[in-house]
Amino acid sequence: MRKKGWIITAILVVLIAGGGAYGWYQHSTTTTTSGTTSSKVRSAAAVKKDINTRLVQTEIKKQSSENKTINAAVNNSKYTINNMYTKVNPYGISPLTALVIFHTDQAAKVSYTVVGKSSKTSISNTTDTTYSKNHKLQVLGLYANYNNTVKIKVTYKNGTTTTKTVKLQTAKLPSSLTSIKINVKKANKQKMVMGSGNSKLTFMVRTTISGSNQAKNFTFGLDADGAIRWYTTKPTSHIFKQLNNGHLLIWTKSKNSNSYFNELVEMDYTGKIYRTYKFNHKAWGKAKGSKKQNHNQVHHDVTELPNGDLIATVSDDGRTYVEDTMIVISHKTGKIIKVINMKNIMPKKFYTQYSATKSSKYMGKRDWFHENSIYYDKSDKSLIISSRNQNMVMKLDYKTEKIKWILSSKKASAWPKSYRKYLLKAKGKISWPGGQHAAIVDPSTLKNKNSLNLLVFNNNVAVGSTKSSLEKSSGKYSEGVEYHINEKTKTISQVGAYGKSLGKKNFANIIGSNRYLSSTNRLIDFGWLNNGKSANIIEYDTKTKKEVYNVQLNNLGSGGYVYRAERFSLYPTKHAYGINE
């Protein structure tokens, strides 16, 4: 009988691993009747071998011609203040940007402005504080299909100045962007966090699904009026981050025609590429009847560590489980130097007996954890991670992988006794996280020892068995929530929230974010409305309890959901944890 039972279990595991097709998201929260799965955890060596990250020069070589032309202009003294070299979309993938190059006889500083169409929409920048005779300006934030006016001011050491105006004509927006209906319902420009020179845009980070048509769901940035002032034609999905050096990190394709994403690319806003990390896109176990693999290794998040290395959410590449592993990639070699598998940290029964969700979009694999964010807390060298399908936010020591605390919506009795000492206990009434996303720290609290404020977007979805209060509120609203955590006493209290008053019309079953903008302002992304066809981005003043910016987006296109909303500067001076996430 034992042998027969073992055979039946083995057959079930194979069947679970073989069915369905891989997809980005878990849409269902329906309880399943699936049984226990194997508890075997893949080795770190196997994960490294299968994912096989490495640095490649392919993307840089593609831009060799553009770089040659631009370098020639930089070295050509014929380009002067009265005869500037200008190039719109200099690298072919960032249409609302330009380079302006010229030389001056005397060393000078340069400031410049893209003239806006209304108040506080002109975008300005100043070059380095050192004086120079050679000037290469990144002109960002142009309007599409428009003859933009750019005012340039040259200031010499003796205090004299020269001003020039250049005109930069841009092409019209692609149909995938013009078809989006953008409705700015409120914009209090005096209260919004717009950055120096109004250089901060609200970026819509897309959850582009694999495929040629969906790959045109471009990530874009809006000004306060709702005008698109930046976008890239490079396919992007999920990952759109600012790095310590001010560059962008995006998750993209080595070929636009690919059915999968397989590269992390470091680029600047003009589209110049500096580094490419390539991944092996193939995974164990094809979808039944499929001739092609359709597995994207980086599924939700990548965070830069203080030393420049990257930590990414991946799958372990096995036949049974997905989205429960992290890898650390060396920025020097492109190789995986560390693997953190959550099956080695969480209770075994949580993944072997998981039955809270089901989906046909993971090649039949078990999405028991669904890690959707990583945050590195530099104050104590720890990781804060969000697990949607466990209704849990957890803090781990980065080096030892030991648990520091757990914010869990499960009843304490659901956890093995050895884990209960880590569970945060509520002081007062709090909204327990359900299917939450984007856990980050209020950066102003990082200096406090054993004390921090945690921001999450609480989708408010009761996944599986949860506390009764979450079960009662599940599906009725979503909200950006801020908690205070005393790490010494393992207690948690709620210090702010917005979204409950908006009700079911702003309930987002999946995706979303809650970002820190300033000591008072937060940017909340209700990214999955109207079955993914709409999104609502709100900047909220926690002091006045009022909205200062509200933009509604409709007709987002197939797979073009607003996964995160970010407020980034086009001219960043430094990375700020909790802000540039």
XYZ file of C-alpha atoms in Angstrom:
581
model
C 0.000 0.000 0.000
C 2.875 2.351 0.788
C 4.391 1.776 -2.647
C 1.050 2.402 -4.333
C 0.566 5.631 -2.370
C 4.023 6.820 -3.332
C 3.297 6.207 -7.022
C 0.008 8.126 -6.838
C 1.776 11.081 -5.159
C 4.488 11.085 -7.808
C 1.880 11.111 -10.595
C 0.099 14.051 -8.945
C 3.341 16.048 -8.765
C 4.013 15.461 -12.462
C 0.471 16.468 -13.374
C 0.692 19.649 -11.312
C 3.983 20.567 -12.957
C 2.779 19.913 -16.475
C -0.471 21.807 -16.924
C -1.319 25.399 -17.759
C 0.626 28.243 -19.296
C 3.010 30.639 -17.615
C 1.767 34.158 -16.875
C 2.635 37.176 -14.833
C -0.051 37.255 -12.229
C -2.223 35.213 -9.953
C -5.709 36.490 -10.627
C -7.623 33.844 -8.702
C -7.958 33.469 -4.966
C -10.129 30.386 -5.166
C -9.381 27.573 -2.753
C -8.226 24.463 -4.546
C -8.367 20.798 -3.638
C -4.770 20.031 -4.600
C -2.853 17.867 -2.148
C 0.596 17.815 -0.691
C 3.555 18.421 -2.983
C 7.193 17.474 -2.727
C 9.243 19.259 -0.057
C 12.504 18.884 -1.957
C 14.294 22.212 -2.366
C 16.521 22.813 -5.375
C 20.138 23.533 -4.628
C 21.643 26.988 -5.095
C 24.061 25.489 -7.630
C 21.168 24.216 -9.755
C 19.426 27.605 -9.653
C 22.613 29.408 -10.698
C 23.224 27.002 -13.556
C 19.692 27.184 -14.940
C 19.217 30.964 -14.736
C 22.801 31.604 -15.858
C 23.023 35.398 -15.680
C 25.974 37.050 -17.451
C 27.068 40.407 -18.790
C 26.793 40.798 -22.568
C 27.785 43.575 -24.963
C 25.007 43.044 -27.521
C 22.926 46.108 -26.626
C 25.976 48.377 -26.414
C 27.240 47.187 -29.799
C 23.841 47.974 -31.336
C 24.449 51.617 -30.434
C 28.003 51.782 -31.785
C 26.989 53.895 -34.778
C 25.091 56.403 -32.624
C 27.963 56.614 -30.147
C 30.422 57.226 -32.970
C 28.326 60.091 -34.358
C 27.840 61.690 -30.945
C 31.511 61.387 -29.991
C 32.459 63.032 -33.269
C 30.181 65.969 -32.430
C 31.686 66.235 -28.956
C 35.170 66.472 -30.476
C 34.232 68.839 -33.295
C 35.011 72.466 -32.484
C 32.758 73.738 -35.270
C 29.759 73.277 -32.965
C 29.545 76.546 -31.096
C 26.961 78.508 -29.184
C 25.779 79.899 -32.546
C 25.941 76.547 -34.311
C 24.846 73.825 -31.909
C 24.671 70.127 -32.700
C 21.191 68.824 -31.885
C 19.855 65.298 -32.086
C 16.357 64.266 -31.040
C 15.975 60.651 -29.887
C 19.752 60.194 -30.082
C 19.795 56.434 -29.451
C 16.540 55.546 -31.172
C 14.606 54.331 -28.101
C 13.784 57.515 -26.166
C 11.788 59.779 -28.516
C 11.126 62.716 -26.161
C 14.775 63.413 -25.416
C 17.624 65.125 -27.243
C 21.319 65.870 -27.051
C 22.613 69.384 -27.565
C 26.388 69.727 -28.017
C 28.520 72.862 -28.366
C 31.813 74.449 -27.321
C 32.646 77.817 -25.817
C 35.923 79.736 -26.014
C 35.791 80.439 -22.302
C 34.886 77.997 -19.523
C 31.239 78.312 -18.587
C 28.309 76.774 -16.747
C 25.067 76.027 -18.584
C 21.426 75.972 -17.505
C 18.538 75.181 -19.800
C 14.753 74.851 -19.869
C 12.234 72.991 -21.989
C 9.421 75.526 -22.105
C 6.146 74.082 -20.843
C 2.621 74.719 -22.012
C 1.286 75.861 -18.636
C 2.500 76.904 -15.188
C 5.027 74.551 -13.521
C 5.403 72.361 -16.597
C 8.632 73.946 -17.851
C 11.447 71.494 -17.053
C 14.843 72.954 -16.161
C 18.306 71.631 -15.432
C 21.778 72.991 -14.670
C 25.014 71.306 -15.713
C 27.765 70.398 -13.264
C 28.961 73.195 -10.999
C 32.437 73.087 -12.562
C 33.167 75.382 -15.488
C 33.920 73.781 -18.862
C 34.486 74.687 -22.501
C 32.762 71.527 -23.747
C 29.026 71.135 -23.267
C 26.885 68.060 -23.826
C 23.328 68.640 -22.654
C 20.752 65.935 -22.051
C 17.517 67.708 -22.913
C 14.665 65.727 -21.371
C 10.926 66.165 -21.075
C 10.054 67.232 -24.622
C 6.447 67.233 -25.832
C 5.499 64.754 -28.547
C 4.567 65.907 -32.058
C 5.665 69.423 -31.185
C 8.320 71.974 -32.096
C 9.721 72.364 -28.582
C 11.368 75.555 -27.395
C 14.530 75.068 -25.338
C 16.125 78.104 -23.712
C 19.842 77.816 -22.965
C 21.778 80.153 -20.673
C 25.589 80.170 -20.656
C 27.298 81.803 -17.662
C 31.026 82.595 -17.800
C 33.424 82.930 -14.882
C 33.409 86.722 -15.136
C 29.661 86.761 -14.603
C 28.634 87.606 -18.170
C 25.903 85.506 -19.752
C 24.678 84.513 -23.181
C 21.244 83.082 -23.927
C 20.189 81.080 -26.939
C 16.984 79.380 -28.005
C 16.847 76.170 -29.991
C 13.829 74.428 -31.476
C 13.470 70.649 -31.291
C 10.782 68.933 -33.362
C 9.568 65.566 -32.106
C 7.524 62.799 -33.717
C 3.966 61.949 -32.743
C 3.226 59.398 -30.057
C 2.715 55.761 -31.075
C -0.898 54.583 -31.265
C -0.450 52.399 -28.168
C 0.004 55.589 -26.147
C -2.418 57.917 -27.949
C -5.168 55.357 -27.392
C -4.818 55.715 -23.611
C -7.319 58.154 -22.147
C -5.569 60.330 -19.548
C -7.828 62.401 -17.328
C -6.210 64.652 -14.719
C -9.020 65.121 -12.230
C -6.990 67.228 -9.822
C -3.554 68.863 -9.897
C -2.665 71.229 -7.080
C 0.746 72.185 -8.446
C 1.601 74.178 -5.342
C 1.229 71.096 -3.138
C 2.570 68.409 -5.486
C 6.136 67.135 -5.124
C 7.532 68.217 -8.495
C 11.250 68.411 -7.779
C 13.903 70.948 -8.667
C 13.115 72.576 -11.996
C 9.801 70.679 -12.128
C 11.900 67.731 -13.274
C 9.877 65.020 -11.546
C 7.370 63.124 -13.684
C 4.864 60.495 -12.626
C 6.007 57.302 -14.332
C 3.573 54.562 -15.264
C 5.500 51.292 -14.966
C 3.738 48.714 -17.098
C 3.185 44.987 -16.565
C 3.745 44.232 -20.202
C 2.789 40.680 -21.085
C 5.043 38.765 -23.452
C 4.069 39.076 -27.083
C 4.676 41.381 -30.037
C 1.526 43.494 -29.610
C 1.735 43.721 -25.828
C 5.396 44.720 -26.064
C 4.146 48.105 -27.285
C 2.672 48.893 -23.884
C 5.439 51.393 -23.272
C 6.405 52.769 -19.856
C 5.873 56.547 -19.819
C 6.080 59.655 -17.614
C 3.394 62.323 -17.157
C 3.699 65.951 -16.108
C 1.179 67.635 -13.818
C -1.108 68.371 -16.787
C -1.162 64.723 -17.843
C 1.024 65.274 -20.907
C 3.400 62.452 -21.770
C 6.894 63.967 -21.500
C 8.998 60.795 -21.615
C 8.668 57.209 -22.821
C 10.848 54.468 -24.175
C 10.113 52.224 -27.125
C 12.276 49.567 -25.499
C 9.840 46.896 -24.235
C 9.678 47.066 -20.435
C 7.919 44.918 -17.887
C 7.707 45.381 -14.123
C 11.259 46.632 -13.566
C 11.801 50.382 -13.983
C 14.131 51.646 -11.276
C 16.565 54.473 -10.683
C 20.053 53.316 -9.721
C 22.590 54.972 -7.422
C 24.318 56.590 -10.422
C 21.060 58.102 -11.727
C 20.663 55.588 -14.540
C 17.568 53.487 -15.128
C 17.316 49.717 -14.762
C 14.672 48.046 -16.935
C 13.565 44.450 -17.601
C 13.431 44.042 -21.370
C 13.965 41.774 -24.382
C 17.088 40.981 -26.368
C 14.787 41.033 -29.416
C 11.464 42.842 -29.578
C 9.949 39.869 -31.394
C 10.757 37.483 -28.529
C 7.822 36.020 -26.638
C 9.792 36.443 -23.408
C 11.783 39.032 -21.480
C 15.378 38.042 -20.772
C 17.557 41.097 -20.087
C 18.129 43.630 -17.338
C 19.450 46.759 -19.021
C 21.077 49.796 -17.432
C 20.425 52.911 -19.514
C 19.991 56.641 -19.072
C 16.943 58.709 -19.966
C 18.286 59.490 -23.436
C 18.367 55.761 -24.180
C 22.136 55.223 -23.978
C 22.873 51.716 -22.715
C 25.712 51.062 -20.258
C 25.285 47.465 -19.071
C 23.220 44.396 -19.962
C 22.592 41.337 -17.790
C 21.299 38.439 -19.862
C 19.245 35.566 -18.421
C 18.516 32.074 -19.649
C 14.769 32.329 -20.327
C 14.160 28.582 -20.589
C 12.485 26.887 -17.635
C 11.828 23.353 -16.562
C 8.533 22.028 -17.893
C 6.722 23.455 -20.893
C 3.056 24.301 -20.952
C 1.095 21.342 -22.217
C 0.957 21.354 -26.017
C 3.330 24.306 -26.283
C 6.371 24.217 -28.550
C 7.878 27.323 -26.970
C 9.042 28.230 -23.517
C 7.338 31.336 -22.173
C 9.030 31.889 -18.857
C 10.338 35.247 -17.713
C 12.816 34.782 -14.909
C 12.499 38.187 -13.231
C 8.838 38.394 -12.385
C 8.298 41.330 -10.004
C 11.198 43.244 -8.531
C 14.897 44.085 -8.593
C 16.644 46.216 -5.976
C 20.138 47.665 -6.080
C 22.289 46.923 -3.051
C 24.624 49.628 -1.670
C 27.658 48.029 -3.364
C 25.954 48.099 -6.788
C 24.975 44.431 -6.922
C 21.377 43.577 -7.791
C 18.915 41.363 -5.937
C 16.017 40.028 -8.015
C 12.861 38.004 -7.478
C 12.945 34.832 -9.593
C 11.628 31.284 -9.696
C 13.901 28.400 -8.695
C 13.549 26.889 -12.195
C 12.222 23.605 -10.850
C 9.140 21.714 -11.934
C 7.008 22.381 -8.870
C 7.219 25.949 -7.514
C 7.391 29.530 -8.821
C 8.149 33.036 -7.521
C 9.686 32.042 -4.197
C 13.408 32.664 -4.734
C 15.835 35.600 -4.833
C 19.204 35.852 -6.544
C 22.006 38.363 -6.040
C 23.834 39.360 -9.232
C 27.326 40.833 -9.219
C 27.396 44.150 -11.081
C 31.046 43.448 -11.912
C 30.758 39.956 -13.419
C 27.027 39.583 -14.078
C 27.084 36.223 -12.320
C 24.804 35.005 -9.528
C 26.708 35.145 -6.241
C 23.918 34.339 -3.773
C 20.612 32.430 -3.811
C 17.910 32.873 -1.179
C 15.181 30.242 -1.475
C 12.186 30.983 0.720
C 11.444 27.268 1.031
C 14.550 27.102 3.223
C 13.179 29.833 5.494
C 9.415 29.316 5.679
C 7.599 26.419 7.383
C 7.608 23.344 5.158
C 3.847 22.888 5.387
C 3.301 26.355 3.892
C 4.554 25.225 0.488
C 3.957 21.469 0.555
C 0.325 21.784 1.649
C -0.551 25.075 -0.021
C -4.076 25.239 -1.420
C -5.159 28.879 -1.185
C -4.820 29.893 -4.838
C -4.842 28.341 -8.250
C -3.886 29.481 -11.706
C -3.450 27.975 -15.144
C -0.762 30.530 -15.943
C 2.280 29.031 -14.246
C 2.706 25.844 -16.272
C 0.893 24.030 -13.487
C 3.448 25.082 -10.897
C 2.576 26.089 -7.357
C 2.571 29.819 -6.627
C 2.531 29.459 -2.860
C 4.638 32.548 -2.036
C 4.375 35.077 -4.904
C 7.079 37.500 -3.796
C 6.306 40.883 -5.317
C 8.833 43.243 -3.736
C 12.284 43.437 -2.161
C 13.554 46.384 -0.117
C 17.049 46.602 1.328
C 17.167 48.263 4.756
C 20.695 49.639 4.868
C 20.368 50.619 8.544
C 20.731 46.991 9.667
C 21.617 45.225 6.394
C 18.302 43.454 6.078
C 15.747 42.590 3.425
C 12.061 43.457 3.673
C 10.015 41.292 1.319
C 6.346 41.081 0.430
C 4.589 37.758 -0.178
C 1.184 38.211 -1.775
C -0.041 34.652 -1.408
C 0.911 34.445 2.255
C -0.551 37.895 3.127
C 2.815 38.599 4.684
C 5.646 41.110 4.909
C 8.860 39.749 6.417
C 12.242 41.125 7.445
C 15.351 38.951 7.020
C 18.993 39.461 7.862
C 20.657 39.692 4.439
C 23.786 37.755 5.406
C 22.400 35.028 7.656
C 18.852 34.859 6.208
C 17.518 34.727 9.770
C 14.048 36.123 10.371
C 13.820 39.440 12.253
C 10.073 39.936 12.215
C 6.911 38.832 10.402
C 3.833 40.915 9.634
C 1.264 38.211 8.993
C -2.487 38.160 8.496
C -2.664 34.504 9.428
C -3.824 33.552 12.885
C -0.852 32.919 15.169
C -1.966 29.298 15.555
C -1.353 28.752 11.813
C 2.366 29.235 12.398
C 4.607 26.567 13.957
C 5.544 27.494 17.519
C 9.167 28.222 16.594
C 8.016 31.061 14.304
C 5.540 32.756 16.629
C 8.226 34.791 18.432
C 8.745 36.742 15.195
C 5.097 37.709 14.687
C 4.312 41.398 15.109
C 1.504 42.127 17.549
C -0.898 44.977 16.827
C -1.139 47.982 19.134
C -4.593 49.321 18.441
C -6.611 48.638 15.305
C -4.701 48.087 12.079
C -5.524 47.023 8.537
C -3.972 43.579 8.210
C -2.295 43.193 4.803
C -4.065 41.038 2.249
C -2.422 40.297 -1.119
C -0.301 43.422 -0.514
C 2.417 44.881 -2.746
C 5.467 47.155 -2.734
C 6.707 47.107 0.865
C 9.216 49.938 1.470
C 10.413 52.056 4.390
C 9.804 55.735 5.034
C 13.440 56.850 4.552
C 13.180 59.469 7.296
C 12.798 56.643 9.843
C 15.895 54.695 8.780
C 17.998 56.608 11.309
C 15.873 55.317 14.188
C 17.314 52.265 15.908
C 14.867 49.335 16.112
C 12.060 51.535 14.818
C 10.740 52.219 11.328
C 7.681 53.154 9.327
C 6.615 50.650 6.677
C 4.600 51.604 3.588
C 2.617 49.037 1.598
C -0.144 49.038 -0.953
C -2.761 46.874 0.721
C -4.852 45.304 -2.028
C -7.060 44.008 0.796
C -7.560 40.507 -0.595
C -7.908 37.644 1.865
C -5.774 34.937 0.271
C -6.519 31.669 2.046
C -7.276 31.525 5.772
C -6.735 34.899 7.492
C -7.748 36.946 10.481
C -11.488 37.617 10.608
C -11.130 41.384 10.115
C -9.352 40.849 6.779
C -11.930 38.290 5.681
C -14.712 40.799 6.375
C -13.092 43.701 4.517
C -11.637 41.659 1.630
C -12.588 42.968 -1.798
C -14.358 46.086 -0.537
C -11.533 48.601 -1.032
C -7.770 48.914 -1.422
C -5.518 51.440 0.297
C -2.043 52.763 0.770
C -1.147 52.001 4.380
C 1.681 53.180 6.629
C 2.613 51.281 9.779
C 5.013 51.999 12.625
C 7.016 48.983 13.731
C 8.883 48.728 17.019
C 11.394 46.026 16.139
C 12.501 45.562 19.727
C 9.064 44.896 21.218
C 7.758 43.270 17.985
C 4.715 45.548 17.920
C 3.003 47.335 15.044
C 0.601 50.259 14.886
C -1.035 52.059 11.993
C -0.075 55.700 11.445
C -1.776 56.445 8.149
C -3.906 55.120 5.303
C -5.801 56.320 2.265
C -8.174 54.491 -0.037
C -10.895 53.046 2.160
C -13.172 56.030 1.585
C -12.939 55.469 -2.187
C -14.706 52.142 -1.800
C -15.039 49.325 -4.263
C -14.480 51.486 -7.344
C -10.817 51.690 -6.287
C -10.470 48.070 -5.210
C -7.431 46.597 -6.990
C -7.313 42.814 -6.784
C -3.671 42.796 -7.918
C -0.663 45.143 -8.376
C -0.263 48.647 -6.957
C 2.158 50.736 -4.907
C 2.366 53.316 -2.133
C 5.426 55.545 -2.478
C 7.069 58.083 -0.203
C 7.425 61.506 -1.849
C 8.076 63.815 1.114
C 7.430 64.056 4.841
C 3.757 64.635 4.012
C 3.048 63.329 0.504
C 2.484 59.788 -0.733
C 1.863 58.506 -4.280
C -0.663 55.660 -4.442
C -1.209 53.469 -7.494
C -4.560 51.725 -7.783
C -3.192 49.876 -10.791
C -5.790 47.201 -11.510
C -9.225 48.718 -12.012
C -11.923 47.714 -14.479
C -10.299 44.303 -14.931
C -6.957 45.888 -15.724
C -8.218 48.339 -18.338
C -7.965 51.323 -15.971
C -5.781 52.742 -13.223
C -6.027 55.632 -10.777
C -2.905 57.383 -9.474
C -3.330 59.677 -6.471
C -0.881 61.924 -4.659
C -2.140 62.302 -1.118
C -1.164 64.828 1.559
C -1.099 62.965 4.887
C -1.097 66.227 6.856
C -4.140 67.880 5.279
C -5.789 64.520 4.457
C -6.466 65.750 0.925
C -5.624 64.655 -2.593
C -3.281 67.019 -4.420
C -3.027 65.039 -7.665
C -5.432 62.576 -9.202
C -5.054 61.110 -12.675
C -7.340 58.467 -14.145
C -6.081 56.287 -16.997
C -8.433 54.251 -19.173
C -8.094 52.001 -22.212
C -4.656 50.770 -21.156
C -4.632 47.981 -23.719
C -4.134 44.245 -23.444
C -1.661 43.517 -20.667
C -0.732 47.179 -20.228
C -1.565 47.497 -16.552
C 0.051 50.171 -14.358
C 2.072 47.870 -12.129
C 3.699 50.682 -10.146
C 3.533 54.466 -10.195
C 6.820 56.260 -9.473
C 7.686 59.949 -9.112
C 11.213 60.178 -10.507
C 13.366 63.142 -11.460
C 14.606 63.252 -15.049
C 17.798 64.704 -13.592
C 18.451 62.684 -10.442
C 21.374 63.726 -8.246
C 21.361 60.690 -5.960
C 19.374 57.597 -5.088
C 17.189 57.770 -1.987
C 15.974 54.508 -0.476
C 12.219 54.502 -0.082
C 11.824 57.180 -2.745
C 13.535 55.838 -5.876
C 12.156 52.332 -5.505
